[in-house]
Coordinates of C-alpha atoms and ligand atoms in Angstrom, one line a residue:
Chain A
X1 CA -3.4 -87.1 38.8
X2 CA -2.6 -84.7 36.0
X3 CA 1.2 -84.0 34.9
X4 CA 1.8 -80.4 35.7
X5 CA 5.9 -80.7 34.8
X6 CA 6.9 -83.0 32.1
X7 CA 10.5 -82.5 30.8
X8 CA 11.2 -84.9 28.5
X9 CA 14.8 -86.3 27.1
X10 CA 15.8 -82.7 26.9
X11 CA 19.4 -81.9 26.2
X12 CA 21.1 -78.4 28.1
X13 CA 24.0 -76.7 28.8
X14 CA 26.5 -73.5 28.3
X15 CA 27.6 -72.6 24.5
X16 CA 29.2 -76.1 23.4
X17 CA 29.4 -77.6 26.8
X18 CA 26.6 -80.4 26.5
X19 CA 25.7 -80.8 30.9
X20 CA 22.3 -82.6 30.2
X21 CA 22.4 -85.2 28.0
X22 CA 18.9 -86.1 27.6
X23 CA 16.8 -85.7 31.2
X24 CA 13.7 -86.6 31.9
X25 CA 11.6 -86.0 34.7
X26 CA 7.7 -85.0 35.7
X27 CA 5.8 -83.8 38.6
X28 CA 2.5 -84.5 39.0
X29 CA 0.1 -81.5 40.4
X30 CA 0.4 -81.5 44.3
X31 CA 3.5 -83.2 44.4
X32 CA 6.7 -82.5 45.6
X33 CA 9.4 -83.9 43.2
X34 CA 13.4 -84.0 44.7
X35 CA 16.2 -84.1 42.5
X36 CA 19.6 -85.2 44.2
X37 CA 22.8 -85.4 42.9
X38 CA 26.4 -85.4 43.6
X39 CA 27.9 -81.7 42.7
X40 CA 28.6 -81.1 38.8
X41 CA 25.6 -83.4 38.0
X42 CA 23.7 -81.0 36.1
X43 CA 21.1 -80.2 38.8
X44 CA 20.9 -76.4 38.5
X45 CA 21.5 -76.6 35.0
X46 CA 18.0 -78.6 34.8
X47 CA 16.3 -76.1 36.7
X48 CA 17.6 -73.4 34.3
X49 CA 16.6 -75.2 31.4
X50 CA 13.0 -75.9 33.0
X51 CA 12.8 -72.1 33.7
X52 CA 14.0 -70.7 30.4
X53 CA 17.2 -69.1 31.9
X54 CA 18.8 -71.9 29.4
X55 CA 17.4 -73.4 26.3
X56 CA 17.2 -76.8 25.7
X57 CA 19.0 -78.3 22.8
X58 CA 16.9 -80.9 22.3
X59 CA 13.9 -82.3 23.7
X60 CA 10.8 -80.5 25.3
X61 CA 9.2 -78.6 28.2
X62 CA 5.8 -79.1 29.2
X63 CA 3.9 -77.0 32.0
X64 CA 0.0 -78.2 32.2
X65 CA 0.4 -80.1 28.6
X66 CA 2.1 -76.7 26.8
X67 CA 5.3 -76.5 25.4
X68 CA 7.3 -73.6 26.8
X69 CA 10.6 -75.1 26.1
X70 CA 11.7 -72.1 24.8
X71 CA 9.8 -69.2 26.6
X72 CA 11.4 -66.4 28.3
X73 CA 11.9 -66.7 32.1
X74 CA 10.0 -63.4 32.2
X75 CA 7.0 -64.9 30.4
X76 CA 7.1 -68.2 32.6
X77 CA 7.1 -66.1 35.7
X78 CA 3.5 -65.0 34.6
X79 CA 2.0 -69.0 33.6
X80 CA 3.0 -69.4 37.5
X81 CA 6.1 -70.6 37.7
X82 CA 8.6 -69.3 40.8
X83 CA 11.9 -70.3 40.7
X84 CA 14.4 -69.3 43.8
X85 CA 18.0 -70.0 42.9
X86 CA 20.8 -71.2 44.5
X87 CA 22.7 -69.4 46.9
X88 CA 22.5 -65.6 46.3
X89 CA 18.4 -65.3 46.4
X90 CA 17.6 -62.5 48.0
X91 CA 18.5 -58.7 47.2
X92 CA 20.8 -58.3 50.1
X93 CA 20.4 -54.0 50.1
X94 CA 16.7 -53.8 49.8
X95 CA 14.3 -54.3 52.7
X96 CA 12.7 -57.1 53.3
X97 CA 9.2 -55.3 52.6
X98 CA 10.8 -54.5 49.1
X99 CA 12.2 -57.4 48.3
X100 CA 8.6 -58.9 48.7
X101 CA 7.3 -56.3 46.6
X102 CA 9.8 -57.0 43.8
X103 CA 8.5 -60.8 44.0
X104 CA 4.9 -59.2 43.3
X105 CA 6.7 -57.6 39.7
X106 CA 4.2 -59.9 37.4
X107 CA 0.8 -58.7 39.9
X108 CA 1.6 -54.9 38.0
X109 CA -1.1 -53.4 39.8
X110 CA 0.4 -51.6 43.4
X111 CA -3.1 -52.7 45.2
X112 CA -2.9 -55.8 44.6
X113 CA 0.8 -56.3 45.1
X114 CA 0.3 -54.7 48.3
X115 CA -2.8 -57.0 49.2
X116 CA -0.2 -59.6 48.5
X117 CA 2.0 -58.3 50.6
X118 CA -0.2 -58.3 53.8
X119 CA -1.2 -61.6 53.0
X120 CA 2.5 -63.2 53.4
X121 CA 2.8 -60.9 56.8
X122 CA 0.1 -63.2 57.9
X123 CA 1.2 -66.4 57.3
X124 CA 5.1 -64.9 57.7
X125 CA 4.8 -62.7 60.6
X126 CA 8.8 -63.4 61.2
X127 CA 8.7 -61.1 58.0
X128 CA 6.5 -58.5 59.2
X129 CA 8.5 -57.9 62.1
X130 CA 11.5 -57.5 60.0
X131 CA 10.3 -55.9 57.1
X132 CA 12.1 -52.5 57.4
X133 CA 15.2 -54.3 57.8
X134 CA 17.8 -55.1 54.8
X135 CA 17.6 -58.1 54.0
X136 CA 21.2 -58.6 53.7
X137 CA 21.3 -58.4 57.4
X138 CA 19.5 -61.7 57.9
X139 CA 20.2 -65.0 58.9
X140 CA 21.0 -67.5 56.5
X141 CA 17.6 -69.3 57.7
X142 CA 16.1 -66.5 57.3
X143 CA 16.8 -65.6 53.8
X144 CA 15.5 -68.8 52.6
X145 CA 12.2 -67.9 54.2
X146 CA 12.3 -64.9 52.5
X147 CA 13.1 -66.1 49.3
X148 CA 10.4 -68.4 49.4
X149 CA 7.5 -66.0 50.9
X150 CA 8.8 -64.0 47.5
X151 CA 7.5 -66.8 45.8
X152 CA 5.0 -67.2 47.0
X153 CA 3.6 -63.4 46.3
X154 CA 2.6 -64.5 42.6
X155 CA 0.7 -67.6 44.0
X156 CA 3.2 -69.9 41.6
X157 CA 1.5 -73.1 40.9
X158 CA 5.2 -74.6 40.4
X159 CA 7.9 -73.6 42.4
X160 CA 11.9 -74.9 41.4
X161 CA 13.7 -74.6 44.3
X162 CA 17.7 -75.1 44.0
X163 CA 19.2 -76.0 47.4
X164 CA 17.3 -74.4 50.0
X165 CA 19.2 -75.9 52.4
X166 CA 22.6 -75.0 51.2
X167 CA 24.7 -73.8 54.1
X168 CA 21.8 -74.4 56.8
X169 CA 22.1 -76.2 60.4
X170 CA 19.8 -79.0 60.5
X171 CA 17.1 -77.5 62.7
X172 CA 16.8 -74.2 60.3
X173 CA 16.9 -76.9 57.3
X174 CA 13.7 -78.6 59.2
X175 CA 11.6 -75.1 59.7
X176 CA 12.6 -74.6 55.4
X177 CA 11.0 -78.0 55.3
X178 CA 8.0 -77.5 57.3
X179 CA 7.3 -74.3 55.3
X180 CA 8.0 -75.8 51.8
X181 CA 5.2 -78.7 53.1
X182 CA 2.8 -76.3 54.4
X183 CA 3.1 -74.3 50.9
X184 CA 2.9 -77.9 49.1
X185 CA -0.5 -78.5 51.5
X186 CA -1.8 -75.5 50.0
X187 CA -1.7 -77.6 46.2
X188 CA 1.5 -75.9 44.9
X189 CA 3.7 -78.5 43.3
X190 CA 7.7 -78.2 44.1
X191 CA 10.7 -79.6 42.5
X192 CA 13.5 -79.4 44.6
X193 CA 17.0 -80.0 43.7
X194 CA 19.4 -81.2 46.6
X195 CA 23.1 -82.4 47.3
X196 CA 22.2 -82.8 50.7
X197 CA 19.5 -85.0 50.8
X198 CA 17.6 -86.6 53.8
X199 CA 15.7 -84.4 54.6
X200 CA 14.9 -83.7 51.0
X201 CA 13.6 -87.3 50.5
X202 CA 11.9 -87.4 53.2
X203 CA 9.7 -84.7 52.2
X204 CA 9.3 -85.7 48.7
X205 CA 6.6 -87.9 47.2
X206 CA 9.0 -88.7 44.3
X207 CA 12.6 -88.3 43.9
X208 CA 15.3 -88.6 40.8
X209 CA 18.9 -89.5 41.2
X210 CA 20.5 -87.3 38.4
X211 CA 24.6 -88.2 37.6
X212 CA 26.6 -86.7 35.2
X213 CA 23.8 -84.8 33.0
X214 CA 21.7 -88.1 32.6
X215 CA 18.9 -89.8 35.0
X216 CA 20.3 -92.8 37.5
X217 CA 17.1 -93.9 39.4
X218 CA 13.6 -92.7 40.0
X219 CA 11.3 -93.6 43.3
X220 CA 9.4 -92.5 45.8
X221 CA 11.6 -90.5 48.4
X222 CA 10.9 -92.9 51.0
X223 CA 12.8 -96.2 49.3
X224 CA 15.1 -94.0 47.7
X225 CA 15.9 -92.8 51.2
X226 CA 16.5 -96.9 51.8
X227 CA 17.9 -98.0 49.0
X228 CA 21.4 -99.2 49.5
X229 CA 23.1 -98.0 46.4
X230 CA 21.6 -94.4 47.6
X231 CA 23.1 -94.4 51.2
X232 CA 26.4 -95.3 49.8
X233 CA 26.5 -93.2 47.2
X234 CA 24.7 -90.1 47.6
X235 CA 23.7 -89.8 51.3
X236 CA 27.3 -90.1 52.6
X237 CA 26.8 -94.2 53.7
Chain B
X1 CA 38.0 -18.3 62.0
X2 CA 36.1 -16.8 59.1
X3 CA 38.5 -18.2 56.7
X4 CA 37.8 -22.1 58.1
X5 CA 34.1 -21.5 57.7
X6 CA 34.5 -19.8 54.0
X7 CA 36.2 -23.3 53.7
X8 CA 34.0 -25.4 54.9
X9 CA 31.1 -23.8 53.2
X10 CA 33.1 -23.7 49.6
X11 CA 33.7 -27.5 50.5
X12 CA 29.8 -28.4 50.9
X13 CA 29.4 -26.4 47.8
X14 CA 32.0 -28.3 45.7
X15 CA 30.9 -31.3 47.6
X16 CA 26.9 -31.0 46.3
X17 CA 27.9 -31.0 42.8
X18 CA 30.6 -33.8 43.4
X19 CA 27.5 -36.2 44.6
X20 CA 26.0 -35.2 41.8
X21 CA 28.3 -36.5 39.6
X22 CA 29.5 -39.2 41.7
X23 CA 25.6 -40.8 42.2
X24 CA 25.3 -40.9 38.5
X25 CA 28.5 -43.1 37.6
X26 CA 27.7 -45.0 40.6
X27 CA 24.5 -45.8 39.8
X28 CA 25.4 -47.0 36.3
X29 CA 28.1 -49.2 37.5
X30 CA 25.6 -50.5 40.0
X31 CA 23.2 -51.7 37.0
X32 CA 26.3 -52.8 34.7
X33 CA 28.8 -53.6 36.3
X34 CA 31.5 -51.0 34.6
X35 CA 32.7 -47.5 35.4
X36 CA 31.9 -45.2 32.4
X37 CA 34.7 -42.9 32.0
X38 CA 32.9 -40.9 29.7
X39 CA 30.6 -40.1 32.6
X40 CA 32.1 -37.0 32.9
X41 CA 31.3 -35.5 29.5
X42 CA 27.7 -35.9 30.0
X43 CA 28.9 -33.5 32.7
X44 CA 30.5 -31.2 30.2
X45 CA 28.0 -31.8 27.3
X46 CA 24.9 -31.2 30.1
X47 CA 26.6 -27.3 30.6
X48 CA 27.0 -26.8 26.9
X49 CA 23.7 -27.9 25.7
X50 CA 22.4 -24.9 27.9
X51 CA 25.1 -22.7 26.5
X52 CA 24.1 -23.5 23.3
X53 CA 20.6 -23.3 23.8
X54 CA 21.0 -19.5 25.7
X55 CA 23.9 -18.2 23.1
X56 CA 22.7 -17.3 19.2
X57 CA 20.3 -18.2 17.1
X58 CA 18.0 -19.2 20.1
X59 CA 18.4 -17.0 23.2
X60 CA 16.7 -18.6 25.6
X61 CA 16.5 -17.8 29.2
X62 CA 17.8 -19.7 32.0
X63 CA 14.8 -21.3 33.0
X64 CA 13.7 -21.9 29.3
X65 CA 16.8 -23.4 28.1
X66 CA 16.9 -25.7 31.5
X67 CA 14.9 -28.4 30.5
X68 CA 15.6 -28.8 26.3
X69 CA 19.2 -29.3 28.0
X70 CA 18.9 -31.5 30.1
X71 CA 17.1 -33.4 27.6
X72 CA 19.5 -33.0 25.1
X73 CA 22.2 -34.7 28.0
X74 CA 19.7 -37.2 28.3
X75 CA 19.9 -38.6 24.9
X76 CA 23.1 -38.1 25.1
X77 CA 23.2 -40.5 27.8
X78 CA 20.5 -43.0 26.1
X79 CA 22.9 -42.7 22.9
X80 CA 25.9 -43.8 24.4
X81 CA 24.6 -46.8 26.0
X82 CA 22.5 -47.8 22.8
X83 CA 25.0 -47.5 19.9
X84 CA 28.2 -48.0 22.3
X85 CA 28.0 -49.6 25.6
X86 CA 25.2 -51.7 24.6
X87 CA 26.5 -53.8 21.5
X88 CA 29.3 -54.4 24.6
X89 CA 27.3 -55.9 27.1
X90 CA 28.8 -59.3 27.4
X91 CA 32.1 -58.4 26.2
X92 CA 35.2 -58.2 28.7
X93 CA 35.5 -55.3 31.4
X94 CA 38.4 -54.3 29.4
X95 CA 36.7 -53.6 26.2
X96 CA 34.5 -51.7 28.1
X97 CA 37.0 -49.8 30.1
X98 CA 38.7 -48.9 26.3
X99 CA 35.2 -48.2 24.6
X100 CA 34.7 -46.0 27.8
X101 CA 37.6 -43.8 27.3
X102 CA 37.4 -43.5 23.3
X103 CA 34.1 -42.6 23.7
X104 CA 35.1 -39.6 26.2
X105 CA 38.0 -38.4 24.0
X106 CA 35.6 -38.0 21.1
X107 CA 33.1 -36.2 23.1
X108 CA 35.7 -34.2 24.2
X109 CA 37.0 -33.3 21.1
X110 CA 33.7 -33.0 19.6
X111 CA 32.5 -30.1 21.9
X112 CA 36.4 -28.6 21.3
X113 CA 35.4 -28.7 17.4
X114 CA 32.3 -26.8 18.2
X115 CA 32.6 -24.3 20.9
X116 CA 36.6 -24.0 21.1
X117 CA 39.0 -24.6 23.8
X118 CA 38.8 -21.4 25.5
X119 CA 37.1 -20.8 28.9
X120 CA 33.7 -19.7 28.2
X121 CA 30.5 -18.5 31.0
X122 CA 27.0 -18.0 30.8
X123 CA 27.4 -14.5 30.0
X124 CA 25.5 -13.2 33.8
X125 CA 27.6 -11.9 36.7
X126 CA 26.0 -12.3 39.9
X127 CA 28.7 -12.2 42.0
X128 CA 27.5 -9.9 44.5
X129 CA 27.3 -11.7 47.5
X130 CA 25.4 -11.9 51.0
X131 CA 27.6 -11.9 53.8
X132 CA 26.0 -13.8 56.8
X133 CA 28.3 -14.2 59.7
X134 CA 31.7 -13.5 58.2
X135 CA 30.5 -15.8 55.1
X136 CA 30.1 -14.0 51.5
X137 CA 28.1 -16.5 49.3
X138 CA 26.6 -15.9 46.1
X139 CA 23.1 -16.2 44.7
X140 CA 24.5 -18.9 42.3
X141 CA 26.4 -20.5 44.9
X142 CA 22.7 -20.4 47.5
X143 CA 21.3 -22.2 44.0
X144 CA 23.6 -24.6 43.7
X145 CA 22.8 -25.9 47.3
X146 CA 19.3 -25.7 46.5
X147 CA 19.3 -27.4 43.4
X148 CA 21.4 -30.4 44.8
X149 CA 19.1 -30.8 47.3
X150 CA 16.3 -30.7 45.5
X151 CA 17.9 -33.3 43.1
X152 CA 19.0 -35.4 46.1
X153 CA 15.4 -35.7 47.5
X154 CA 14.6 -36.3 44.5
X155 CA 16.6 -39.3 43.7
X156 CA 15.5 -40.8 47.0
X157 CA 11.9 -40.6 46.7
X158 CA 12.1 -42.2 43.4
X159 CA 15.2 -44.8 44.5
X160 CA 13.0 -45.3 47.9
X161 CA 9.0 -44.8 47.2
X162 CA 8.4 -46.0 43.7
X163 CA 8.2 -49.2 41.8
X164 CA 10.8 -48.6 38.9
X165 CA 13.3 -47.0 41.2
X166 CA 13.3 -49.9 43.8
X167 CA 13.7 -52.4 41.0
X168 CA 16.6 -50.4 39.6
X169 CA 18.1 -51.1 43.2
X170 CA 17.4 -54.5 42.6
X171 CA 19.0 -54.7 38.9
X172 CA 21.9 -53.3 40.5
X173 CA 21.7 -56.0 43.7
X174 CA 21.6 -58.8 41.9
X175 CA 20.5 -58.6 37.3
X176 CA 19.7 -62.3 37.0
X177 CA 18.1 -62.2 40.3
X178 CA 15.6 -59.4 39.2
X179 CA 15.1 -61.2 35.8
X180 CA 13.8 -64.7 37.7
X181 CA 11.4 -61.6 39.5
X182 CA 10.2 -60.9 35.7
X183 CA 11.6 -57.7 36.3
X184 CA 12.5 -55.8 33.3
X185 CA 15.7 -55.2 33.2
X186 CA 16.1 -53.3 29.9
X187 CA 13.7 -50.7 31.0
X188 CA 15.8 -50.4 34.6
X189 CA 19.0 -50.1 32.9
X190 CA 17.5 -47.8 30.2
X191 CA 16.0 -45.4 33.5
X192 CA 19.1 -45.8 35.5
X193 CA 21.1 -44.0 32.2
X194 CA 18.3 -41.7 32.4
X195 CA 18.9 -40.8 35.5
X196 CA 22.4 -40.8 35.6
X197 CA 22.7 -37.9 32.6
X198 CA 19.8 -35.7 34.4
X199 CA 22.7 -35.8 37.7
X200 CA 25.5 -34.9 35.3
X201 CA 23.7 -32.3 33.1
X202 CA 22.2 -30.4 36.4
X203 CA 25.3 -30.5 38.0
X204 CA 27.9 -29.9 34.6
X205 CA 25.3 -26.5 34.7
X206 CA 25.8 -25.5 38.4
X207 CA 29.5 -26.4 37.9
X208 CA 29.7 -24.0 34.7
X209 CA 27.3 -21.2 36.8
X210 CA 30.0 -21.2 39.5
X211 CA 32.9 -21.1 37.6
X212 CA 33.2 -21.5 33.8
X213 CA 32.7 -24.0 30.8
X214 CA 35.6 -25.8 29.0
X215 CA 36.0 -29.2 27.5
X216 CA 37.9 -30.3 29.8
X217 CA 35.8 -29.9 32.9
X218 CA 34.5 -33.3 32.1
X219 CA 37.4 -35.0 32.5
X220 CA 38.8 -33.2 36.5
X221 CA 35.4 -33.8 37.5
X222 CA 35.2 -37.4 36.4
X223 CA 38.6 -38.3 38.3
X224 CA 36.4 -36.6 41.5
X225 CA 33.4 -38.2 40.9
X226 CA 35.3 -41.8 40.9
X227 CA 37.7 -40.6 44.0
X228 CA 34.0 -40.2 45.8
X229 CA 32.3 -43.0 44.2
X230 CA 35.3 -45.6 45.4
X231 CA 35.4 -43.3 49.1
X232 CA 31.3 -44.3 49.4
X233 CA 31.5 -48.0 48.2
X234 CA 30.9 -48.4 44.3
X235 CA 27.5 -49.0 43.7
X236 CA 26.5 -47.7 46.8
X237 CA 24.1 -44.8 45.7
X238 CA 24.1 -43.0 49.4
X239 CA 27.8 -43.6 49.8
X240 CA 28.6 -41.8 46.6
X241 CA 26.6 -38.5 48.2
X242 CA 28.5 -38.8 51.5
X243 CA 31.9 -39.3 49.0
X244 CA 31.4 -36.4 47.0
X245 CA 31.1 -34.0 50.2
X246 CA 34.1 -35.8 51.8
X247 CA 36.3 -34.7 48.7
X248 CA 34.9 -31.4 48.5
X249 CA 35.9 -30.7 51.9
X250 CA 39.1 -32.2 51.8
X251 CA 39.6 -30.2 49.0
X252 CA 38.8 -27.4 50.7
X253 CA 40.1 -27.7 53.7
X254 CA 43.6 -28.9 52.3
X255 CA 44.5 -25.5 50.4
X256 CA 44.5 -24.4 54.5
X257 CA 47.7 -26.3 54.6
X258 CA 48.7 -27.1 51.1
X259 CA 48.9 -24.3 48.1
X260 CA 45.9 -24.3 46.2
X261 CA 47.7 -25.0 42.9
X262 CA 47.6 -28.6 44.1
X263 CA 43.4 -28.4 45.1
X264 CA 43.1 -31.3 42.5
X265 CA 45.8 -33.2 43.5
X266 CA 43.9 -34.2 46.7
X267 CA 41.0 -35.7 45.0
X268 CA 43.7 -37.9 42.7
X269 CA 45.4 -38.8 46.3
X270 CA 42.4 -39.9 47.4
X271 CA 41.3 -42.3 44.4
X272 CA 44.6 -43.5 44.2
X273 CA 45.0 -44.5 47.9
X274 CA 41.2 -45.9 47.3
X275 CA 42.6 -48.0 44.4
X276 CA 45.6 -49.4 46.4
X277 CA 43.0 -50.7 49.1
X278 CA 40.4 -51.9 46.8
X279 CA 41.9 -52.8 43.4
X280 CA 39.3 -54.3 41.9
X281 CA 36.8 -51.2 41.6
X282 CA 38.4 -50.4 38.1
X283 CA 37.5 -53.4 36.5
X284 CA 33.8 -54.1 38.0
X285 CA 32.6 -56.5 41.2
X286 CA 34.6 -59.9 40.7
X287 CA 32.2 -62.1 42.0
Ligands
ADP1 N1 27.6 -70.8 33.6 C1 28.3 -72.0 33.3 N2 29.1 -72.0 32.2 C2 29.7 -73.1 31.9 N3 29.6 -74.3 32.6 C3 28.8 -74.3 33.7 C4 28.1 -73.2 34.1 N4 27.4 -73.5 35.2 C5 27.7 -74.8 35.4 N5 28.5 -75.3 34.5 C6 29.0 -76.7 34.5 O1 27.9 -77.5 34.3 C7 28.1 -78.7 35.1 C8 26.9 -78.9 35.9 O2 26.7 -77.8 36.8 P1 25.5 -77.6 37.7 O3 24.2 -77.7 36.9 O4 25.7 -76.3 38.5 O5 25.6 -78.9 38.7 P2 24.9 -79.1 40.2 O6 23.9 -78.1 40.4 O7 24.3 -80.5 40.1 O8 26.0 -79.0 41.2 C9 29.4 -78.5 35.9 O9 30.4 -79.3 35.3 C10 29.7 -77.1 35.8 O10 31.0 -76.9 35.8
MG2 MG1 23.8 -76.6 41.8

């Protein structure tokens, strides 16, 4: 297995509010990494850092053995790294054809954003039938698929996905999940931050406990899913 | 009967030229988040360029002077947001809001230094007009329609069919969102002033063809432009066009039962009733 993700003792946060102080976390190639976390933890404020949206204060940023601790998100975007944010992910008075079209931004070329583009209709065809519609006008289930077909139009190699789930019922929160693994089967690597986290786990090959800016436990998701400490304190007993 | 229809005809006229202006300010406060009060002397700046460009040394016609103008308004435009709006970008709305209006009162009194105070045209009367059913319209007033159409169908191809006009929608959905996209924000912003000061300059011209040029024009036309930009949702491209024919007509339609002395009264009801409903237009989205 080679290290695709490697963040290492990295220190992050808003002008002088320190929220990381010194994370570290890696994702193997293939893998799907899950970060969880009571609210406030720092979660987001990782996945900022990892994407360049924040720079770190300390510490590095490896993707594929480079350091890009302190690239641009824009020039991240193009080494293949997608990021879909948490809550407001989708551009709610575009169509859900151009909202696809704006995830294909980096391709440049209209062909081959529009090659792209009929590719997701195939594996999406929930899309296709919608595409003329706002997306605004969508379900909440539904704009997570989106936001995530939109990552997919660059063929990312990472994705950091904050929350997918956030403000889902449990049987939309298992289609996200069956999509995010049938995206992971195709090799891409994931690290996905959740508060809400069974599902999560059980998805994940690996999983991080993060509290208050600093790392608590690292597992598999499957014993972190058991472990007693975990149920109590982050999976609501 | 006659007199209703000359109404409602002058309303679609006034209306046009409204959306003009009202798409523009709209479409920057989409992009950044603030309303640029000094919107409405690119409007005023866009009529004299031409003026300038058709009176002595130069001479130019119309059609010659058209587009140095409206190049002239769009640098204008690029200018302001370069050396005053964008050294501002993070500050408070307020700042903004202040920087806004300073900006318009120099303008204003900059084109005052230059060209005087006194009501000035084009220097060509062609008022004779065609009378189709009871209706007398001018040429000018048949090329005004024109021209806003043109430049409406215009801004919807490019908002609607290409690549930098749809992610200038997205800038203005959502600017971090469209940043994670590698979209290029800068460059959308930079079009989207672009834009804006093209809408302004073309319709500060038909405004100054119809009636006259002055260095106040800006200003009245701003408060309209904002009455129909708050009407149509601010930010909301479309609903700006719809808001600047709803105040054109209103205004139109209200000297049928008010005196016309108070024409821009109704456009000033209008925004302030808009204001009472939704307060928080002045000062940008609060998220
Ligand atoms: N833009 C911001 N500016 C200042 N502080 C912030 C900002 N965003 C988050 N924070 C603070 O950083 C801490 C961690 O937030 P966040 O990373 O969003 O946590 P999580 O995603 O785990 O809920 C919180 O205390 C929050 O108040
Ligand atoms: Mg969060």
């Amino acid at each position: 297995m080679t290290s695709i993700l490697e963040v290492q003792n990295v220190y992050s946060g808003y002008g002088k509010i320190e929220v990381l102080h010194g994370v570290s976390i890696q994702a193997d190639s293939g893998e799907i990494v899950c970060i969880i976390g009571p609210n406030g933890s720092g979660k987001s404020t990782l996945l900022k850092t990892i994407f360049g949206l924040i720079k770190p204060k300390r510490g590095v940023v490896l993707f594929s053995g480079r350091d890009i601790s302190l690239k641009e998100p824009e020039e991240k975007v193009g080494m293949g790294i997608a990021y879909i944010p948490q809550g407001k992910n989708i551009f709610p008075s575009l169509t859900v054809r151009e909202n696809l079209e704006m995830g294909g931004t980096p391709l440049h070329d209209s062909r081959v954003i529009e090659k792209a583009l009929q590719d997701i209709f195939q594996r999406y065809p929930v899309l296709e039938k919608r595409m003329k519609m706002k997306a605004g006008s969508l379900s909440g289930g539904e704009r997570q698929v989106l936001a995530l077909a939109r990552a997919s139009m660059v063929q990312p190699k990472l994705m950091l996905l904050d929350e997918p789930s956030l403000g889902l019922a449990p049987k939309v929160i298992e289609e996200i999940y069956e999509r995010i693994n049938a995206i992971n089967h195709a090799g891409v690597t994931f690290v996905i931050v959740e508060q809400n986290a069974r599902k999560a786990l059980k998805s994940a090959h690996r999983a991080y406990v993060l509290d208050l800016g600093i790392n608590r436990l690292e597992d598999t998701g499957e014993r972190l899913l058991n472990n007693e400490e975990v149920k109590r304190l982050y999976l609501g007993g | 009967m006659d007199f209703l229809f000359q109404s409602i005809l002058n309303g679609i006229l006034a209306g046009c030229i409204y959306a003009l202006f009202a798409m523009g300010l709209t479409l920057i406060y989409g992009v950044l988040n603030f309303v640029n009060f000094a919107h409405g002397e690119l409007i005023m700046w866009g009529a004299y360029f031409l003026y300038f460009l058709m009176g002595k040394p130069f001479g130019f016609p119309l059609p010659i002077a058209l587009i140095p103008a409206l190049l002239l308004t769009i640098l204008l435009g690029i200018g302001m947001d370069r050396f005053v709006f964008k050294p501002l970008r993070t500050a408070n709305r307020l700042t903004l809001l202040i920087a806004a209006l300073g900006l318009s009162f120099l303008l204003r009194n900059g084109a005052q230094f230059l060209w005087g105070a006194e009501l000035r045209t084009y220097g060509f009367e062609i008022k004779r007009g065609l009378r189709i059913l009871g209706i007398s319209i001018t040429l000018n007033q048949v090329a005004i329609i024109l021209t806003s159409i043109v430049c409406i169908v215009f801004v919807y191809l490019l908002f609607h069919r290409t690549r930098l006009g749809k992610s200038m929608r997205a800038v203005s959905d959502n600017l971090e969102l469209a940043r994670v996209m590698g979209i290029d924000s800068k460059h959308a912003i930079q079009f989207a002033w672009v834009i804006a000061s093209v809408l302004a300059g073309v319709g500060g011209i038909l405004l100054a063809l119809d009636t006259n040029l002055q260095p106040g024009m800006g200003l009245i036309n701003l408060v309209k432009a904002f009455a129909a930009t708050l009407l149509g949702g601010v930010g909301n491209i479309w609903g700006a066009l719809l808001g600047g024919i709803v105040i054109g007509l209103a205004e139109n339609l209200g000297v049928l039962v008010i005196s016309p002395g108070y024409k821009d009264a109704i456009a000033f009801g209008i925004m302030v009733l808009m204001l009472l409903i939704r307060p928080s237009a002045l000062l940008g989205r609060q998220e």
